[in-house]
mmCIF file of C-alpha atoms in Angstrom:
data_model
loop_
_atom_site.group_PDB
_atom_site.id
_atom_site.type_symbol
_atom_site.label_atom_id
_atom_site.label_comp_id
_atom_site.label_asym_id
_atom_site.label_seq_id
_atom_site.Cartn_x
_atom_site.Cartn_y
_atom_site.Cartn_z
ATOM 1 C CA MET A 763 0.000 0.000 0.000
ATOM 2 C CA HIS A 764 1.238 3.464 -0.911
ATOM 3 C CA LEU A 765 0.000 6.218 1.391
ATOM 4 C CA LEU A 766 0.488 9.972 0.965
ATOM 5 C CA ILE A 767 0.115 12.184 4.030
ATOM 6 C CA VAL A 768 -0.311 15.859 3.201
ATOM 7 C CA SER A 769 0.048 18.763 5.620
ATOM 8 C CA ALA A 770 0.419 22.498 5.162
ATOM 9 C CA THR A 771 3.143 22.783 7.807
ATOM 10 C CA PRO A 772 5.629 20.361 9.380
ATOM 11 C CA PHE A 773 4.625 21.176 12.964
ATOM 12 C CA GLU A 774 1.057 19.946 12.449
ATOM 13 C CA ILE A 775 2.307 16.387 11.867
ATOM 14 C CA GLN A 776 5.581 16.488 13.814
ATOM 15 C CA PRO A 777 4.551 13.742 16.305
ATOM 16 C CA LEU A 778 3.655 11.483 13.378
ATOM 17 C CA THR A 779 6.987 12.218 11.716
ATOM 18 C CA ASN A 780 8.788 11.334 14.946
ATOM 19 C CA HIS A 781 6.838 8.072 15.129
ATOM 20 C CA LEU A 782 7.734 7.159 11.559
ATOM 21 C CA LYS A 783 11.413 7.856 12.195
ATOM 22 C CA SER A 784 11.432 5.608 15.264
ATOM 23 C CA SER A 785 9.162 2.780 14.101
ATOM 24 C CA PHE A 786 9.516 2.599 10.313
ATOM 25 C CA GLU A 787 12.396 2.060 7.929
ATOM 26 C CA LYS A 788 13.566 5.451 6.710
ATOM 27 C CA ILE A 789 14.061 5.607 2.951
ATOM 28 C CA SER A 790 14.411 9.401 2.902
ATOM 29 C CA ASP A 791 13.409 12.322 5.106
ATOM 30 C CA SER A 792 9.891 12.106 3.694
ATOM 31 C CA HIS A 793 9.619 8.425 2.727
ATOM 32 C CA PHE A 794 9.125 5.552 5.176
ATOM 33 C CA LYS A 795 8.331 1.851 4.938
ATOM 34 C CA LYS A 796 7.049 -0.916 7.198
ATOM 35 C CA ASN A 797 6.095 -4.333 5.877
ATOM 36 C CA LYS A 798 4.302 -3.572 2.597
ATOM 37 C CA LEU A 799 3.170 -0.116 3.669
ATOM 38 C CA GLU A 800 5.032 2.846 2.180
ATOM 39 C CA ILE A 801 4.324 6.336 3.460
ATOM 40 C CA ARG A 802 5.347 9.598 1.864
ATOM 41 C CA LEU A 803 5.000 12.923 3.643
ATOM 42 C CA LEU A 804 4.219 16.066 1.659
ATOM 43 C CA ILE A 805 4.491 19.498 3.260
ATOM 44 C CA THR A 806 2.749 21.812 0.818
ATOM 45 C CA GLY A 807 2.935 25.206 2.484
ATOM 46 C CA VAL A 808 -0.071 27.167 3.701
ATOM 47 C CA GLY A 809 -3.033 27.918 1.476
ATOM 48 C CA MET A 810 -4.852 26.709 -1.603
ATOM 49 C CA ALA A 811 -2.277 27.727 -4.208
ATOM 50 C CA HIS A 812 0.617 25.906 -2.540
ATOM 51 C CA THR A 813 -1.549 22.853 -1.884
ATOM 52 C CA ALA A 814 -2.857 22.632 -5.438
ATOM 53 C CA PHE A 815 0.582 22.998 -7.015
ATOM 54 C CA SER A 816 2.333 20.581 -4.658
ATOM 55 C CA LEU A 817 -0.326 17.908 -5.017
ATOM 56 C CA GLY A 818 -0.566 18.317 -8.771
ATOM 57 C CA HIS A 819 3.189 17.889 -9.057
ATOM 58 C CA VAL A 820 3.356 14.807 -6.824
ATOM 59 C CA LEU A 821 0.216 13.052 -8.065
ATOM 60 C CA ALA A 822 1.295 13.442 -11.694
ATOM 61 C CA LYS A 823 4.465 11.444 -11.022
ATOM 62 C CA ASN A 824 3.376 8.906 -8.400
ATOM 63 C CA GLN A 825 0.541 6.510 -7.678
ATOM 64 C CA PHE A 826 -1.042 6.251 -4.233
ATOM 65 C CA ASN A 827 -3.738 4.036 -2.799
ATOM 66 C CA LEU A 828 -4.815 6.767 -0.401
ATOM 67 C CA ALA A 829 -4.004 10.413 0.334
ATOM 68 C CA ILE A 830 -4.659 11.892 3.774
ATOM 69 C CA ASN A 831 -4.788 15.634 4.400
ATOM 70 C CA ALA A 832 -4.032 16.301 8.067
ATOM 71 C CA GLY A 833 -4.080 19.568 9.949
ATOM 72 C CA ILE A 834 -5.756 21.865 12.422
ATOM 73 C CA ALA A 835 -8.960 23.801 11.805
ATOM 74 C CA GLY A 836 -11.260 26.400 13.266
ATOM 75 C CA ALA A 837 -14.820 25.390 14.141
ATOM 76 C CA PHE A 838 -18.008 27.247 13.285
ATOM 77 C CA ASP A 839 -19.983 24.489 15.012
ATOM 78 C CA ARG A 840 -19.963 25.092 18.772
ATOM 79 C CA SER A 841 -20.973 21.492 19.466
ATOM 80 C CA LEU A 842 -17.402 20.595 18.520
ATOM 81 C CA ASN A 843 -14.892 20.802 21.350
ATOM 82 C CA ILE A 844 -11.353 22.118 21.136
ATOM 83 C CA GLY A 845 -9.207 19.075 20.416
ATOM 84 C CA ASP A 846 -11.927 17.063 18.670
ATOM 85 C CA VAL A 847 -10.705 15.178 15.599
ATOM 86 C CA VAL A 848 -13.064 15.008 12.623
ATOM 87 C CA GLN A 849 -13.136 13.886 9.021
ATOM 88 C CA VAL A 850 -14.273 16.368 6.404
ATOM 89 C CA VAL A 851 -16.713 14.794 3.953
ATOM 90 C CA THR A 852 -17.641 17.869 1.882
ATOM 91 C CA GLU A 853 -15.628 20.939 0.956
ATOM 92 C CA GLN A 854 -16.295 24.252 -0.736
ATOM 93 C CA PHE A 855 -14.396 27.408 -1.591
ATOM 94 C CA GLY A 856 -15.483 30.198 0.736
ATOM 95 C CA ASP A 857 -13.936 33.352 -0.713
ATOM 96 C CA LEU A 858 -13.708 32.763 -4.460
ATOM 97 C CA GLY A 859 -15.832 35.557 -5.876
ATOM 98 C CA VAL A 860 -16.549 39.248 -5.341
ATOM 99 C CA GLU A 861 -17.393 41.564 -2.476
ATOM 100 C CA GLU A 862 -20.504 43.609 -3.249
ATOM 101 C CA LYS A 863 -20.852 47.316 -2.426
ATOM 102 C CA ASP A 864 -23.025 46.480 0.593
ATOM 103 C CA GLY A 865 -20.234 44.278 1.960
ATOM 104 C CA SER A 866 -21.921 40.974 1.108
ATOM 105 C CA PHE A 867 -20.109 38.215 -0.767
ATOM 106 C CA THR A 868 -21.121 36.623 -4.070
ATOM 107 C CA ASP A 869 -19.239 33.490 -5.084
ATOM 108 C CA VAL A 870 -18.319 32.331 -8.585
ATOM 109 C CA PHE A 871 -21.195 29.858 -8.733
ATOM 110 C CA GLU A 872 -23.738 32.553 -7.882
ATOM 111 C CA MET A 873 -22.108 34.801 -10.498
ATOM 112 C CA GLU A 874 -22.504 31.940 -12.998
ATOM 113 C CA LEU A 875 -18.829 32.130 -13.864
ATOM 114 C CA PHE A 876 -18.620 28.430 -13.096
ATOM 115 C CA ASP A 877 -21.265 25.715 -13.356
ATOM 116 C CA LYS A 878 -22.005 24.506 -9.828
ATOM 117 C CA ASN A 879 -22.568 20.985 -11.191
ATOM 118 C CA GLN A 880 -19.560 20.772 -13.461
ATOM 119 C CA PRO A 881 -17.562 17.720 -12.311
ATOM 120 C CA PRO A 882 -16.105 17.261 -9.814
ATOM 121 C CA PHE A 883 -18.529 19.744 -8.199
ATOM 122 C CA GLU A 884 -22.038 18.840 -7.086
ATOM 123 C CA ASP A 885 -24.172 21.871 -6.317
ATOM 124 C CA GLY A 886 -20.958 23.799 -5.669
ATOM 125 C CA LEU A 887 -19.640 21.165 -3.275
ATOM 126 C CA LEU A 888 -16.738 18.756 -3.449
ATOM 127 C CA ARG A 889 -17.770 15.462 -1.864
ATOM 128 C CA ASN A 890 -15.717 12.556 -0.582
ATOM 129 C CA GLU A 891 -17.739 9.507 -1.545
ATOM 130 C CA GLY A 892 -15.157 7.182 0.020
ATOM 131 C CA ALA A 893 -15.319 8.693 3.497
ATOM 132 C CA ALA A 894 -17.652 5.989 4.827
ATOM 133 C CA GLY A 895 -14.691 3.669 5.315
ATOM 134 C CA PHE A 896 -13.509 5.842 8.197
ATOM 135 C CA GLY A 897 -16.766 5.966 10.115
ATOM 136 C CA PHE A 898 -15.066 6.103 13.511
ATOM 137 C CA LEU A 899 -14.403 9.809 12.928
ATOM 138 C CA PRO A 900 -17.240 12.363 13.179
ATOM 139 C CA LYS A 901 -18.217 13.788 9.795
ATOM 140 C CA CYS A 902 -18.019 17.527 9.122
ATOM 141 C CA LYS A 903 -18.580 19.995 6.309
ATOM 142 C CA GLY A 904 -15.542 22.115 5.471
ATOM 143 C CA LEU A 905 -15.103 25.646 4.148
ATOM 144 C CA THR A 906 -11.769 26.658 2.610
ATOM 145 C CA VAL A 907 -10.606 30.264 2.547
ATOM 146 C CA ASN A 908 -7.506 32.285 1.765
ATOM 147 C CA LYS A 909 -8.266 34.701 4.602
ATOM 148 C CA VAL A 910 -9.559 33.055 7.772
ATOM 149 C CA HIS A 911 -12.411 34.877 9.439
ATOM 150 C CA GLY A 912 -11.373 37.048 12.370
ATOM 151 C CA THR A 913 -14.492 38.974 13.369
ATOM 152 C CA ASN A 914 -17.804 37.735 14.707
ATOM 153 C CA ALA A 915 -19.627 39.492 11.870
ATOM 154 C CA SER A 916 -17.634 37.849 9.063
ATOM 155 C CA ALA A 917 -17.665 34.457 10.794
ATOM 156 C CA ASN A 918 -21.436 34.564 11.250
ATOM 157 C CA ALA A 919 -21.965 35.645 7.641
ATOM 158 C CA ALA A 920 -19.842 32.771 6.303
ATOM 159 C CA SER A 921 -21.504 30.253 8.595
ATOM 160 C CA LYS A 922 -24.973 31.415 7.552
ATOM 161 C CA LYS A 923 -24.131 31.432 3.834
ATOM 162 C CA TYR A 924 -22.393 28.058 3.615
ATOM 163 C CA GLY A 925 -23.504 26.051 6.656
ATOM 164 C CA ALA A 926 -20.000 24.698 7.175
ATOM 165 C CA ASP A 927 -18.836 23.102 10.413
ATOM 166 C CA ILE A 928 -15.137 23.944 10.153
ATOM 167 C CA GLU A 929 -12.748 26.259 8.312
ATOM 168 C CA SER A 930 -9.293 25.612 6.861
ATOM 169 C CA MET A 931 -6.991 27.128 4.248
ATOM 170 C CA GLU A 932 -6.275 23.993 2.188
ATOM 171 C CA GLY A 933 -9.122 21.472 2.317
ATOM 172 C CA ALA A 934 -10.996 22.246 -0.896
ATOM 173 C CA ALA A 935 -7.761 22.389 -2.906
ATOM 174 C CA PHE A 936 -6.848 18.948 -1.548
ATOM 175 C CA PHE A 937 -10.297 17.570 -2.429
ATOM 176 C CA LEU A 938 -10.138 19.055 -5.930
ATOM 177 C CA ALA A 939 -6.665 17.686 -6.688
ATOM 178 C CA CYS A 940 -7.499 14.195 -5.437
ATOM 179 C CA LYS A 941 -10.829 14.009 -7.250
ATOM 180 C CA LEU A 942 -9.367 15.214 -10.547
ATOM 181 C CA SER A 943 -6.470 12.763 -10.145
ATOM 182 C CA GLU A 944 -8.848 9.944 -9.127
ATOM 183 C CA VAL A 945 -6.936 9.226 -5.915
ATOM 184 C CA PRO A 946 -8.926 7.986 -2.885
ATOM 185 C CA PHE A 947 -8.597 10.495 -0.080
ATOM 186 C CA LEU A 948 -9.393 11.437 3.489
ATOM 187 C CA GLN A 949 -9.211 14.796 5.239
ATOM 188 C CA VAL A 950 -8.616 14.657 9.000
ATOM 189 C CA ARG A 951 -8.730 17.859 11.036
ATOM 190 C CA SER A 952 -8.385 18.639 14.726
ATOM 191 C CA ILE A 953 -10.158 21.655 16.193
ATOM 192 C CA SER A 954 -7.702 24.221 17.560
ATOM 193 C CA ASN A 955 -10.091 27.163 17.953
ATOM 194 C CA TYR A 956 -13.508 28.539 17.194
ATOM 195 C CA VAL A 957 -14.132 30.831 14.233
ATOM 196 C CA GLU A 958 -14.895 34.073 16.041
ATOM 197 C CA ALA A 959 -13.280 37.394 16.920
ATOM 198 C CA ARG A 960 -9.616 36.474 16.662
ATOM 199 C CA ASN A 961 -8.003 35.761 20.044
ATOM 200 C CA ARG A 962 -5.017 33.400 20.027
ATOM 201 C CA GLU A 963 -5.177 33.098 23.815
ATOM 202 C CA LEU A 964 -8.310 30.983 23.409
ATOM 203 C CA TRP A 965 -6.645 28.548 21.004
ATOM 204 C CA ASP A 966 -5.142 25.231 22.056
ATOM 205 C CA LEU A 967 -2.669 24.202 19.363
ATOM 206 C CA PRO A 968 -0.784 21.642 21.507
ATOM 207 C CA LYS A 969 -3.979 19.743 22.325
ATOM 208 C CA ALA A 970 -5.212 19.842 18.739
ATOM 209 C CA ILE A 971 -1.887 18.645 17.349
ATOM 210 C CA LYS A 972 -1.553 15.896 19.962
ATOM 211 C CA ASN A 973 -5.040 14.524 19.303
ATOM 212 C CA LEU A 974 -4.644 14.776 15.529
ATOM 213 C CA ASN A 975 -1.404 12.847 15.526
ATOM 214 C CA ASN A 976 -2.713 10.180 17.886
ATOM 215 C CA ILE A 977 -5.405 9.423 15.307
ATOM 216 C CA LEU A 978 -2.936 9.498 12.410
ATOM 217 C CA ILE A 979 -0.592 7.092 14.187
ATOM 218 C CA GLU A 980 -3.521 4.799 14.971
ATOM 219 C CA ILE A 981 -4.566 4.772 11.314
ATOM 220 C CA ILE A 982 -1.114 4.004 9.923
ATOM 221 C CA ASN A 983 -0.458 1.325 12.547
ATOM 222 C CA VAL A 984 -3.643 -0.440 11.440
ATOM 223 C CA PHE A 985 -2.551 -0.186 7.805
ATOM 224 C CA ALA A 986 0.944 -1.477 8.648
ATOM 225 C CA SER A 987 -0.369 -4.465 10.586
ATOM 226 C CA ASN A 988 -2.708 -5.441 7.744
ATOM 227 C CA GLN A 989 -0.028 -5.457 5.038
#
């Protein structure tokens, strides 16, 4: 089995990297092997553009049985707790469009610049049809933005418009690249904060990263034992 693990930054998956270095055969700094399981790590850089380019480059030259996007996220949904780990089953672009003179936002689908049902989109959404195989993780709807929301007004407007549960800066680009490349995929996110008036003192990055990596290590250990 060939597994690709994708993260925007190295620190979000550092515990996993440490585990691979100690428990797997190291082929290179980003390539590890155990039994018949081979794992490659891809650090894309933050944001949609870096993610799309990095994935397009790697997926054009390599074949993978599964790609996993792992990282932290902000939660719109207050029923989610800081540190909860979820899988994202739908994604959408949250700031691809225009700001109107009244301050409202109109996206490219509403502008009819792009058909909301042109594959791989379905009603403007990117769906992960293969997510059912990881049913032990709660399912969430993701919203991907270049500029994360930092006021209560903008956060509430985005939540009302799109009905998303969480927000990230890479998820939809990851979904799009995997769907167009026909690579099975999974997006796993851990909640580090709520999407609200920006206050880093209320975030808990260590807890989110710890919980995220515990799940990632559990997943790859199951894969390794089944090879």
